[in-house]
Amino acid sequence: MASVSVFRGFVHGRCVPLFTHQSQLPVTSILIGSKKLAYQSNGLRLYARYSESQSARTQDLFTSRLQDSVENLPKLVEDIVQTSINTGPRGALRLAQGIQAVIGVGGEWLAELSQSRNSPSGIPSQLQLGLLSPLYLRKLFERLGATYIKLGQFIASAPTLFPPEYVQEFQYCFDRAPVVPFDEIKSILHEDLAGPIDSIYEYIDPTPLASASIAQVHAARLKGSQADVVIKVLKPGIEDVLVADLNFIYVVARIVEFLNPELSRASLVAIVNDIRASMLEEVDFKKEAANIESFRRYLESMGLTRQATAPKVYPEFSTKRVLTMERLYGVPLTDLDSISSLVSSPETSLITALNVWFGSLLACETFHADVHAGNLWLLRDGRIGFLDFGIVGRISPKTWNAMEVFLGSIATEEYESMASALIEMGATNTDVDSRAFAKDLEKIFSSIQDLDTEIVVATATRRDTNATAVSANLVVDERQMNALFLDVVRVSESYGLRFPREFALLMKQLLYFDRYTRLLAPNMNMLQDQRITIASNRRTTNRNIY
Ligand SMILES: Nc1ncnc2c1ncn2[C@@H]1O[C@H](COP(=O)(O)OP(=O)(O)OP(=O)(O)O)[C@@H](O)[C@H]1O
């Protein structure tokens, strides 16, 4: 029977040659002498070199790891083959582009290196790690395009997960992406829209309003109604690039998780799968148009159109790659100076934004799941403008009920209800010891006393009575807040809980809103303020009444 060599891998930190061959033997593990261990399962046999000096416990661990590996190997191979088939020829093209990018940035690094060799101060630290140093890795990501720029943005916004020098350097990934020439944009419009472009648009500004990683946005005016619009155009070839890159990243994650099963606890593959699914949704503007429409319907049905809006979509001039929508005029919610010149109370605007967004969690089919400052504006007419519905989440009433209890319990420090809310949300078949879980959560939250905090004191004077009210609020460093939530997730996972994607999406939005609160209403507590309609208020109100 012929054996097929698969690859060399690491099992429990030791390099082992892995290979398979056909066999019909039942599942067994055999230690062959002191040097070799064989394990047979599912018609596969796997050998590993092994040393006598290992302790019995390590041998057991080793055998069980090996057993897992063998069981997972056929699925891994099948997955890799299937993913390669799905990727098709674009995989080869992307590989060539990848090599070109590495050669390009590698060349820059070599040139700088040879220059600094002659300098008396020696080789600067930013060159020492080669292409893995923050500067060159960021340059490489930029050359590799959309997917990696998005990954770069992820690194830049996750200071708790990545070293500060990388977080700092990858902030540049939020800058403008390379501009697609207007002629290419015009030819996409020409291909996608029914009828000549001049018969639809009176005018299109050839200089883009924005050039992001996936799309480019141009200001325009419609022919008949003379309405000011923007045209969001998907950058050419972006879908192929995303499919090839995300499939590649998925395969790498699968292999890494196979070689180091410890990582499966951090659900590496699940994270990559989530990123893959949400990024591929973003490249279909028909979906984005449908999300905007459902948000507008929500505003209409709740009577909120005077407080907030999302751009009206022109479906007759929109396709999968082109989105024509009403142009909004406003400033990001973080531009405090401009906001103060538009409204007398930035705090009221923030409360409106929070109420509209919290309300959408249940009353709208989807919720906006990317409320970074570029997507949340204060409009010139004082309304809140929600832009960019590329990433949305859906939350079931059951998850939201549990989420309400969770948020309420943060404010009231009730760890038993926090534990049962998390158990409710995190799908698991195993019985969770909720008391022990509550104790662990309490430990995490009691560490909040060790966080760097700052007390913000605000005063307000009533004109009629001249009475002055003083309020104080504890402000916790944003990074530490992030770390706190990660700790909650980590400890929950150690109890076998797996949270739905919505949980992470919701937490991320809360962190954005937390940032806006610090800026626009530093003396307000988002989770406890009576003017904001979320669970914790209702719970507190009820408790006060009864
Ligand atoms: N309806 C609109 N009115 C005015 N400006 C708009 C409108 N839609 C988009 N823009 C401008 O274009 C920019 C990019 O748009 P959008 O966020 O929808 O694209 P994106 O590709 O999803 O960007 P990113 O990936 O950075 O979130 C916005 O930040 C805004 O400046």
mmCIF file with all atom_site columns, C-alpha atoms and ligand atoms in Angstrom, residues 150 209-210 212-215 217 230 232 282 288 311 325-328 370 372 374-375 377 387-388, ligand 1:
data_model
loop_
_atom_site.group_PDB
_atom_site.id
_atom_site.type_symbol
_atom_site.label_atom_id
_atom_site.label_alt_id
_atom_site.label_comp_id
_atom_site.label_asym_id
_atom_site.label_entity_id
_atom_site.label_seq_id
_atom_site.pdbx_PDB_ins_code
_atom_site.Cartn_x
_atom_site.Cartn_y
_atom_site.Cartn_z
_atom_site.occupancy
_atom_site.B_iso_or_equiv
_atom_site.pdbx_formal_charge
_atom_site.auth_seq_id
_atom_site.auth_comp_id
_atom_site.auth_asym_id
_atom_site.auth_atom_id
_atom_site.pdbx_PDB_model_num
ATOM   1  C CA  . LYS A 1 150 ? -9.396  46.094 6.260  1.00 0.00 ? 150 LYS A CA  1
ATOM   2  C CA  . LEU A 1 209 ? -15.652 62.655 -2.186 1.00 0.00 ? 209 LEU A CA  1
ATOM   3  C CA  . ALA A 1 210 ? -14.036 59.598 -0.629 1.00 0.00 ? 210 ALA A CA  1
ATOM   4  C CA  . ALA A 1 212 ? -12.273 53.827 0.738  1.00 0.00 ? 212 ALA A CA  1
ATOM   5  C CA  . SER A 1 213 ? -10.816 50.330 0.542  1.00 0.00 ? 213 SER A CA  1
ATOM   6  C CA  . ILE A 1 214 ? -13.811 48.777 -1.190 1.00 0.00 ? 214 ILE A CA  1
ATOM   7  C CA  . ALA A 1 215 ? -15.712 51.644 -2.772 1.00 0.00 ? 215 ALA A CA  1
ATOM   8  C CA  . VAL A 1 217 ? -17.855 57.831 -3.657 1.00 0.00 ? 217 VAL A CA  1
ATOM   9  C CA  . VAL A 1 230 ? -23.719 60.560 -4.213 1.00 0.00 ? 230 VAL A CA  1
ATOM   10 C CA  . LYS A 1 232 ? -20.967 54.803 -4.401 1.00 0.00 ? 232 LYS A CA  1
ATOM   11 C CA  . GLU A 1 282 ? -20.290 44.383 2.029  1.00 0.00 ? 282 GLU A CA  1
ATOM   12 C CA  . GLU A 1 288 ? -26.751 47.655 1.475  1.00 0.00 ? 288 GLU A CA  1
ATOM   13 C CA  . PRO A 1 311 ? -29.929 58.551 2.718  1.00 0.00 ? 311 PRO A CA  1
ATOM   14 C CA  . MET A 1 325 ? -28.396 57.809 -2.914 1.00 0.00 ? 325 MET A CA  1
ATOM   15 C CA  . GLU A 1 326 ? -29.361 61.168 -1.465 1.00 0.00 ? 326 GLU A CA  1
ATOM   16 C CA  . ARG A 1 327 ? -26.382 63.308 -0.472 1.00 0.00 ? 327 ARG A CA  1
ATOM   17 C CA  . LEU A 1 328 ? -26.303 64.187 3.216  1.00 0.00 ? 328 LEU A CA  1
ATOM   18 C CA  . ASP A 1 370 ? -20.422 49.926 12.107 1.00 0.00 ? 370 ASP A CA  1
ATOM   19 C CA  . HIS A 1 372 ? -17.647 54.597 13.704 1.00 0.00 ? 372 HIS A CA  1
ATOM   20 C CA  . GLY A 1 374 ? -17.267 58.471 9.752  1.00 0.00 ? 374 GLY A CA  1
ATOM   21 C CA  . ASN A 1 375 ? -20.661 56.793 9.580  1.00 0.00 ? 375 ASN A CA  1
ATOM   22 C CA  . TRP A 1 377 ? -23.058 62.427 11.418 1.00 0.00 ? 377 TRP A CA  1
ATOM   23 C CA  . LEU A 1 387 ? -24.395 56.342 6.741  1.00 0.00 ? 387 LEU A CA  1
ATOM   24 C CA  . ASP A 1 388 ? -22.893 53.137 5.332  1.00 0.00 ? 388 ASP A CA  1
HETATM 25 N N1  . LIG B 2 .   ? -25.081 59.709 1.328  1.00 0.00 ? 1   LIG B N1  1
HETATM 26 C C1  . LIG B 2 .   ? -23.908 60.321 1.493  1.00 0.00 ? 1   LIG B C1  1
HETATM 27 N N2  . LIG B 2 .   ? -23.857 61.667 1.573  1.00 0.00 ? 1   LIG B N2  1
HETATM 28 C C2  . LIG B 2 .   ? -22.676 62.311 1.735  1.00 0.00 ? 1   LIG B C2  1
HETATM 29 N N3  . LIG B 2 .   ? -21.476 61.690 1.812  1.00 0.00 ? 1   LIG B N3  1
HETATM 30 C C3  . LIG B 2 .   ? -21.474 60.355 1.727  1.00 0.00 ? 1   LIG B C3  1
HETATM 31 C C4  . LIG B 2 .   ? -22.672 59.598 1.566  1.00 0.00 ? 1   LIG B C4  1
HETATM 32 N N4  . LIG B 2 .   ? -22.350 58.288 1.510  1.00 0.00 ? 1   LIG B N4  1
HETATM 33 C C5  . LIG B 2 .   ? -21.014 58.229 1.645  1.00 0.00 ? 1   LIG B C5  1
HETATM 34 N N5  . LIG B 2 .   ? -20.474 59.455 1.773  1.00 0.00 ? 1   LIG B N5  1
HETATM 35 C C6  . LIG B 2 .   ? -19.039 59.793 1.955  1.00 0.00 ? 1   LIG B C6  1
HETATM 36 O O1  . LIG B 2 .   ? -18.243 58.733 1.486  1.00 0.00 ? 1   LIG B O1  1
HETATM 37 C C7  . LIG B 2 .   ? -17.492 58.155 2.577  1.00 0.00 ? 1   LIG B C7  1
HETATM 38 C C8  . LIG B 2 .   ? -17.361 56.648 2.359  1.00 0.00 ? 1   LIG B C8  1
HETATM 39 O O2  . LIG B 2 .   ? -18.650 56.087 2.286  1.00 0.00 ? 1   LIG B O2  1
HETATM 40 P P1  . LIG B 2 .   ? -19.000 54.697 2.956  1.00 0.00 ? 1   LIG B P1  1
HETATM 41 O O3  . LIG B 2 .   ? -18.637 54.772 4.402  1.00 0.00 ? 1   LIG B O3  1
HETATM 42 O O4  . LIG B 2 .   ? -20.403 54.367 2.610  1.00 0.00 ? 1   LIG B O4  1
HETATM 43 O O5  . LIG B 2 .   ? -18.002 53.756 2.152  1.00 0.00 ? 1   LIG B O5  1
HETATM 44 P P2  . LIG B 2 .   ? -17.168 52.493 2.649  1.00 0.00 ? 1   LIG B P2  1
HETATM 45 O O6  . LIG B 2 .   ? -16.476 51.973 1.457  1.00 0.00 ? 1   LIG B O6  1
HETATM 46 O O7  . LIG B 2 .   ? -18.070 51.583 3.383  1.00 0.00 ? 1   LIG B O7  1
HETATM 47 O O8  . LIG B 2 .   ? -16.131 53.185 3.645  1.00 0.00 ? 1   LIG B O8  1
HETATM 48 P P3  . LIG B 2 .   ? -15.449 52.570 4.957  1.00 0.00 ? 1   LIG B P3  1
HETATM 49 O O9  . LIG B 2 .   ? -14.962 51.224 4.566  1.00 0.00 ? 1   LIG B O9  1
HETATM 50 O O10 . LIG B 2 .   ? -14.343 53.562 5.238  1.00 0.00 ? 1   LIG B O10 1
HETATM 51 O O11 . LIG B 2 .   ? -16.523 52.568 6.033  1.00 0.00 ? 1   LIG B O11 1
HETATM 52 C C9  . LIG B 2 .   ? -18.264 58.558 3.827  1.00 0.00 ? 1   LIG B C9  1
HETATM 53 O O12 . LIG B 2 .   ? -17.446 58.591 4.966  1.00 0.00 ? 1   LIG B O12 1
HETATM 54 C C10 . LIG B 2 .   ? -18.744 59.949 3.431  1.00 0.00 ? 1   LIG B C10 1
HETATM 55 O O13 . LIG B 2 .   ? -17.689 60.893 3.570  1.00 0.00 ? 1   LIG B O13 1
#
